């Protein structure tokens, strides 16, 4: 990852830099889901909603002329935390398939809300201008943006590492293994799981803000249930309950997606030529 901005032009494949940027952004989202699913046993089927909330916050604020990242990003992360608090407080009163379905239902509610916002493009989406940080970093510069995303990925990895190996993380993993025993030991498991759910949503909101900046566009498709399904596959593919598993799963998933798309394009081209 570190040398990709120089390696890609050297081998004549400049688009690899863009591909790796996208991969790192979705890796952050996958890491956030792994925190609650891999370590807490909470399988959320609506986690992509926080990508949409984070992205739309950046897009809507830039639409109103507020492109200052020091304002956009705290608001985006804070809103994701508020939504995660509301969704988690209700969802965590259920278990198993009921938890999965209620997280899906909440995400679809926000998805259809995005479609109904005609002022902000509705189903067609809306443009999002890149954040500014008072001259500290220029996100319009491809190299600066790449390393900004890379730095955010490292920061999220470090944060999750500290959480997982803290007392809080041990309790969270205990809830996954045997919640009844943790309650018998006197731990308020509901509060621990809710706190993890909120942290996870806020981290995913970072991925949403990065995605809006990278794509310079945001639409309700970013939080559709199929995107949540993609995140689930990324985590499972790389290995749940491991720190670097979501990154590996994201790389494998997106490479496989690119390969399938190329094969489909080749088949369509061959069919059209025939």
Short mmCIF file of C-alpha atoms in Angstrom, two decimals:
data_model
loop_
_atom_site.label_atom_id
_atom_site.label_comp_id
_atom_site.label_asym_id
_atom_site.label_seq_id
_atom_site.Cartn_x
_atom_site.Cartn_y
_atom_site.Cartn_z
CA UNK A 1 0.00 0.00 0.00
CA UNK A 2 2.76 2.46 0.88
CA UNK A 3 4.54 2.29 -2.49
CA UNK A 4 1.46 1.87 -4.71
CA UNK A 5 1.29 5.55 -5.85
CA UNK A 6 4.81 5.12 -7.28
CA UNK A 7 4.55 1.48 -8.31
CA UNK A 8 1.35 1.86 -10.34
CA UNK A 9 2.73 4.47 -12.82
CA UNK A 10 6.00 2.51 -13.07
CA UNK A 11 4.17 -0.58 -14.36
CA UNK A 12 1.80 1.46 -16.52
CA UNK A 13 -1.28 0.72 -14.41
CA UNK A 14 -2.14 4.08 -12.85
CA UNK A 15 -5.68 2.96 -12.06
CA UNK A 16 -4.30 0.60 -9.39
CA UNK A 17 -3.88 3.62 -7.10
CA UNK A 18 -7.59 4.35 -7.40
CA UNK A 19 -8.45 0.68 -6.88
CA UNK A 20 -6.34 0.52 -3.69
CA UNK A 21 -7.93 3.74 -2.40
CA UNK A 22 -11.40 2.24 -2.82
CA UNK A 23 -10.24 -0.99 -1.21
CA UNK A 24 -8.89 0.79 1.86
CA UNK A 25 -12.15 2.73 2.28
CA UNK A 26 -14.27 -0.42 2.24
CA UNK A 27 -11.72 -2.14 4.47
CA UNK A 28 -12.45 0.48 7.13
CA UNK A 29 -16.18 -0.29 6.84
CA UNK A 30 -15.47 -4.04 7.05
CA UNK A 31 -13.27 -3.55 10.13
CA UNK A 32 -16.09 -1.65 11.83
CA UNK A 33 -18.53 -4.48 11.12
CA UNK A 34 -16.03 -7.07 12.32
CA UNK A 35 -15.83 -5.27 15.66
CA UNK A 36 -19.45 -6.14 16.47
CA UNK A 37 -19.83 -9.30 14.40
CA UNK A 38 -16.48 -11.01 14.82
CA UNK A 39 -15.91 -10.03 18.45
CA UNK A 40 -19.44 -9.35 19.71
CA UNK A 41 -21.51 -11.87 17.80
CA UNK A 42 -23.87 -9.15 16.49
CA UNK A 43 -24.62 -9.88 12.84
CA UNK A 44 -25.86 -6.61 11.36
CA UNK A 45 -27.46 -6.77 7.92
CA UNK A 46 -27.76 -3.01 7.64
CA UNK A 47 -24.27 -1.79 8.43
CA UNK A 48 -23.87 0.03 5.11
CA UNK A 49 -26.42 2.58 6.33
CA UNK A 50 -23.56 4.34 8.16
CA UNK A 51 -21.63 4.63 4.89
CA UNK A 52 -24.67 6.42 3.49
CA UNK A 53 -25.16 8.65 6.54
CA UNK A 54 -21.50 9.66 6.61
CA UNK A 55 -21.46 10.25 2.85
CA UNK A 56 -24.69 12.24 2.77
CA UNK A 57 -23.52 14.42 5.66
CA UNK A 58 -20.47 15.44 3.62
CA UNK A 59 -22.58 15.87 0.48
CA UNK A 60 -25.37 17.90 2.09
CA UNK A 61 -22.98 20.18 3.98
CA UNK A 62 -20.92 20.81 0.84
CA UNK A 63 -24.20 21.48 -1.04
CA UNK A 64 -24.86 24.27 1.47
CA UNK A 65 -21.34 25.66 1.03
CA UNK A 66 -19.77 24.06 4.11
CA UNK A 67 -16.73 22.19 2.84
CA UNK A 68 -14.59 22.54 5.96
CA UNK A 69 -13.53 19.04 6.99
CA UNK A 70 -13.15 20.11 10.61
CA UNK A 71 -16.93 20.65 10.57
CA UNK A 72 -18.04 17.95 8.13
CA UNK A 73 -16.25 15.01 9.68
CA UNK A 74 -17.23 15.48 13.35
CA UNK A 75 -20.84 16.02 12.23
CA UNK A 76 -20.76 12.90 10.04
CA UNK A 77 -19.24 10.73 12.77
CA UNK A 78 -21.56 12.21 15.40
CA UNK A 79 -24.68 11.58 13.32
CA UNK A 80 -23.61 7.99 12.71
CA UNK A 81 -23.19 7.63 16.47
CA UNK A 82 -26.69 9.00 17.10
CA UNK A 83 -28.29 6.69 14.53
CA UNK A 84 -26.30 3.73 15.87
CA UNK A 85 -27.50 4.56 19.38
CA UNK A 86 -31.14 4.59 18.25
CA UNK A 87 -30.88 1.49 16.08
CA UNK A 88 -28.78 -0.41 18.61
CA UNK A 89 -30.95 0.44 21.61
CA UNK A 90 -33.90 -1.21 19.86
CA UNK A 91 -32.15 -3.96 17.91
CA UNK A 92 -30.18 -5.29 20.88
CA UNK A 93 -33.40 -6.17 22.65
CA UNK A 94 -33.68 -8.98 20.12
CA UNK A 95 -31.35 -11.85 19.24
CA UNK A 96 -30.48 -14.16 16.38
CA UNK A 97 -32.38 -13.79 13.13
CA UNK A 98 -34.62 -11.12 14.68
CA UNK A 99 -31.58 -8.91 15.30
CA UNK A 100 -30.44 -9.44 11.71
CA UNK A 101 -33.83 -8.52 10.27
CA UNK A 102 -34.42 -5.46 12.44
CA UNK A 103 -31.02 -3.99 11.51
CA UNK A 104 -31.95 -4.60 7.87
CA UNK A 105 -35.32 -2.89 8.40
CA UNK A 106 -33.74 0.22 9.96
CA UNK A 107 -31.20 0.47 7.15
CA UNK A 108 -33.90 0.20 4.49
CA UNK A 109 -35.90 2.93 6.22
CA UNK A 110 -32.95 5.30 5.88
CA UNK A 111 -32.38 4.09 2.31
CA UNK A 112 -35.93 5.01 1.29
CA UNK A 113 -35.55 8.32 3.14
CA UNK A 114 -32.56 9.04 0.90
CA UNK A 115 -34.64 8.24 -2.18
CA UNK A 116 -37.37 10.63 -1.04
CA UNK A 117 -35.00 13.61 -0.62
CA UNK A 118 -35.69 15.21 -4.00
CA UNK A 119 -33.75 18.37 -3.13
CA UNK A 120 -30.62 16.24 -2.80
CA UNK A 121 -31.11 14.23 -5.97
CA UNK A 122 -33.38 11.48 -4.69
CA UNK A 123 -32.59 8.15 -6.29
CA UNK A 124 -30.09 9.81 -8.68
CA UNK A 125 -27.84 10.95 -5.84
CA UNK A 126 -25.95 14.21 -5.50
CA UNK A 127 -22.42 15.57 -6.02
CA UNK A 128 -20.13 15.90 -3.02
CA UNK A 129 -17.13 18.22 -2.98
CA UNK A 130 -13.96 17.14 -1.24
CA UNK A 131 -13.34 18.37 2.28
CA UNK A 132 -10.83 21.09 3.03
CA UNK A 133 -8.67 21.19 6.14
CA UNK A 134 -7.44 24.76 6.13
CA UNK A 135 -4.43 24.08 3.92
CA UNK A 136 -3.18 21.27 6.17
CA UNK A 137 -3.86 18.66 3.49
CA UNK A 138 -5.13 18.96 -0.08
CA UNK A 139 -7.59 16.13 -0.74
CA UNK A 140 -7.84 17.16 -4.40
CA UNK A 141 -4.27 15.99 -4.83
CA UNK A 142 -4.43 12.22 -5.62
CA UNK A 143 -1.24 11.43 -3.70
CA UNK A 144 -2.34 13.37 -0.61
CA UNK A 145 -5.78 11.78 -0.71
CA UNK A 146 -4.30 8.28 -1.03
CA UNK A 147 -2.10 8.70 2.02
CA UNK A 148 -4.91 10.38 3.95
CA UNK A 149 -7.05 7.27 3.43
CA UNK A 150 -4.06 5.06 4.31
CA UNK A 151 -3.51 7.02 7.54
CA UNK A 152 -7.20 6.66 8.44
CA UNK A 153 -6.99 2.90 7.86
CA UNK A 154 -3.97 2.63 10.16
CA UNK A 155 -5.70 4.77 12.81
CA UNK A 156 -8.83 2.58 12.69
CA UNK A 157 -6.72 -0.59 12.93
CA UNK A 158 -4.88 0.78 15.96
CA UNK A 159 -8.13 1.87 17.61
CA UNK A 160 -9.73 -1.54 17.09
CA UNK A 161 -6.58 -3.28 18.37
CA UNK A 162 -6.73 -1.24 21.58
CA UNK A 163 -10.46 -1.87 21.98
CA UNK A 164 -10.18 -5.62 21.40
CA UNK A 165 -7.36 -6.06 23.92
CA UNK A 166 -8.90 -3.81 26.56
CA UNK A 167 -11.18 -4.86 29.42
CA UNK A 168 -14.09 -3.62 27.32
CA UNK A 169 -13.04 -5.88 24.45
CA UNK A 170 -12.66 -8.89 26.73
CA UNK A 171 -16.20 -8.39 28.03
CA UNK A 172 -17.48 -7.99 24.47
CA UNK A 173 -15.86 -11.27 23.43
CA UNK A 174 -17.25 -12.90 26.56
CA UNK A 175 -20.74 -11.78 25.52
CA UNK A 176 -20.25 -13.54 22.21
CA UNK A 177 -19.11 -16.78 23.88
CA UNK A 178 -21.60 -16.93 26.74
CA UNK A 179 -23.69 -13.85 27.47
CA UNK A 180 -25.63 -15.51 30.30
CA UNK A 181 -22.41 -16.28 32.16
CA UNK A 182 -21.19 -12.70 31.72
CA UNK A 183 -24.46 -11.43 33.17
CA UNK A 184 -24.12 -13.86 36.09
CA UNK A 185 -20.66 -12.37 36.74
CA UNK A 186 -22.31 -8.97 37.06
CA UNK A 187 -21.47 -7.35 33.72
CA UNK A 188 -24.21 -5.17 32.15
CA UNK A 189 -23.87 -6.89 28.78
CA UNK A 190 -26.57 -4.79 27.08
CA UNK A 191 -24.60 -1.59 27.76
CA UNK A 192 -21.33 -3.09 26.57
CA UNK A 193 -22.89 -4.34 23.35
CA UNK A 194 -24.65 -1.03 22.75
CA UNK A 195 -21.39 0.88 23.25
CA UNK A 196 -19.66 -1.43 20.75
CA UNK A 197 -22.53 -0.96 18.31
CA UNK A 198 -22.20 2.83 18.54
CA UNK A 199 -18.40 2.75 18.12
CA UNK A 200 -18.78 0.47 15.11
CA UNK A 201 -21.31 2.82 13.48
CA UNK A 202 -19.06 5.83 14.02
CA UNK A 203 -16.04 4.06 12.48
CA UNK A 204 -18.17 3.10 9.49
CA UNK A 205 -19.20 6.75 9.23
CA UNK A 206 -15.52 7.56 8.61
CA UNK A 207 -15.62 5.16 5.66
CA UNK A 208 -18.75 6.94 4.43
CA UNK A 209 -17.11 10.37 4.59
CA UNK A 210 -14.05 9.01 2.77
CA UNK A 211 -16.24 7.35 0.14
CA UNK A 212 -18.08 10.62 -0.58
CA UNK A 213 -14.75 12.45 -0.89
CA UNK A 214 -13.23 9.77 -3.12
CA UNK A 215 -16.26 9.39 -5.39
CA UNK A 216 -17.24 13.09 -5.21
CA UNK A 217 -20.76 11.74 -5.37
CA UNK A 218 -23.18 10.05 -2.98
CA UNK A 219 -26.44 8.22 -3.61
CA UNK A 220 -28.87 5.97 -1.70
CA UNK A 221 -27.22 2.97 -3.39
CA UNK A 222 -24.35 3.35 -0.91
CA UNK A 223 -26.62 2.14 1.91
CA UNK A 224 -28.75 -0.44 0.09
CA UNK A 225 -29.03 -3.85 1.73
CA UNK A 226 -26.88 -5.37 -1.01
CA UNK A 227 -23.97 -3.17 0.10
CA UNK A 228 -24.47 -4.42 3.65
CA UNK A 229 -24.35 -7.95 2.25
CA UNK A 230 -21.05 -7.11 0.55
CA UNK A 231 -19.58 -6.01 3.89
CA UNK A 232 -20.74 -9.25 5.52
CA UNK A 233 -19.05 -11.29 2.79
CA UNK A 234 -15.83 -9.27 3.14
CA UNK A 235 -15.65 -10.00 6.87
CA UNK A 236 -16.53 -13.68 6.52
CA UNK A 237 -14.17 -14.15 3.57
CA UNK A 238 -11.19 -12.73 5.45
CA UNK A 239 -12.00 -14.32 8.79
CA UNK A 240 -14.27 -13.03 11.55
CA UNK A 241 -12.71 -12.15 14.85
CA UNK A 242 -9.29 -11.32 13.41
CA UNK A 243 -7.76 -7.86 13.17
CA UNK A 244 -6.49 -8.05 9.59
CA UNK A 245 -9.10 -10.50 8.29
CA UNK A 246 -11.51 -7.79 7.07
CA UNK A 247 -8.72 -6.17 5.03
CA UNK A 248 -7.84 -9.47 3.36
CA UNK A 249 -11.53 -10.20 2.75
CA UNK A 250 -12.07 -6.76 1.21
CA UNK A 251 -9.10 -7.21 -1.15
CA UNK A 252 -10.29 -10.67 -2.23
CA UNK A 253 -13.90 -9.58 -2.65
CA UNK A 254 -13.15 -6.47 -4.70
CA UNK A 255 -10.59 -8.26 -6.89
CA UNK A 256 -13.12 -11.02 -7.53
CA UNK A 257 -15.77 -8.39 -8.29
CA UNK A 258 -13.44 -6.67 -10.79
CA UNK A 259 -12.61 -10.01 -12.44
CA UNK A 260 -16.29 -10.97 -12.80
CA UNK A 261 -17.13 -7.54 -14.24
CA UNK A 262 -14.33 -7.86 -16.79
CA UNK A 263 -15.53 -11.34 -17.77
CA UNK A 264 -19.10 -10.07 -18.17
CA UNK A 265 -17.93 -7.13 -20.28
CA UNK A 266 -15.89 -9.48 -22.47
CA UNK A 267 -18.90 -11.77 -22.94
CA UNK A 268 -21.17 -8.86 -23.80
CA UNK A 269 -18.59 -7.48 -26.24
CA UNK A 270 -18.19 -10.89 -27.87
CA UNK A 271 -21.95 -11.31 -28.08
CA UNK A 272 -22.39 -7.86 -29.62
CA UNK A 273 -19.60 -8.53 -32.11
CA UNK A 274 -21.19 -11.83 -33.08
#
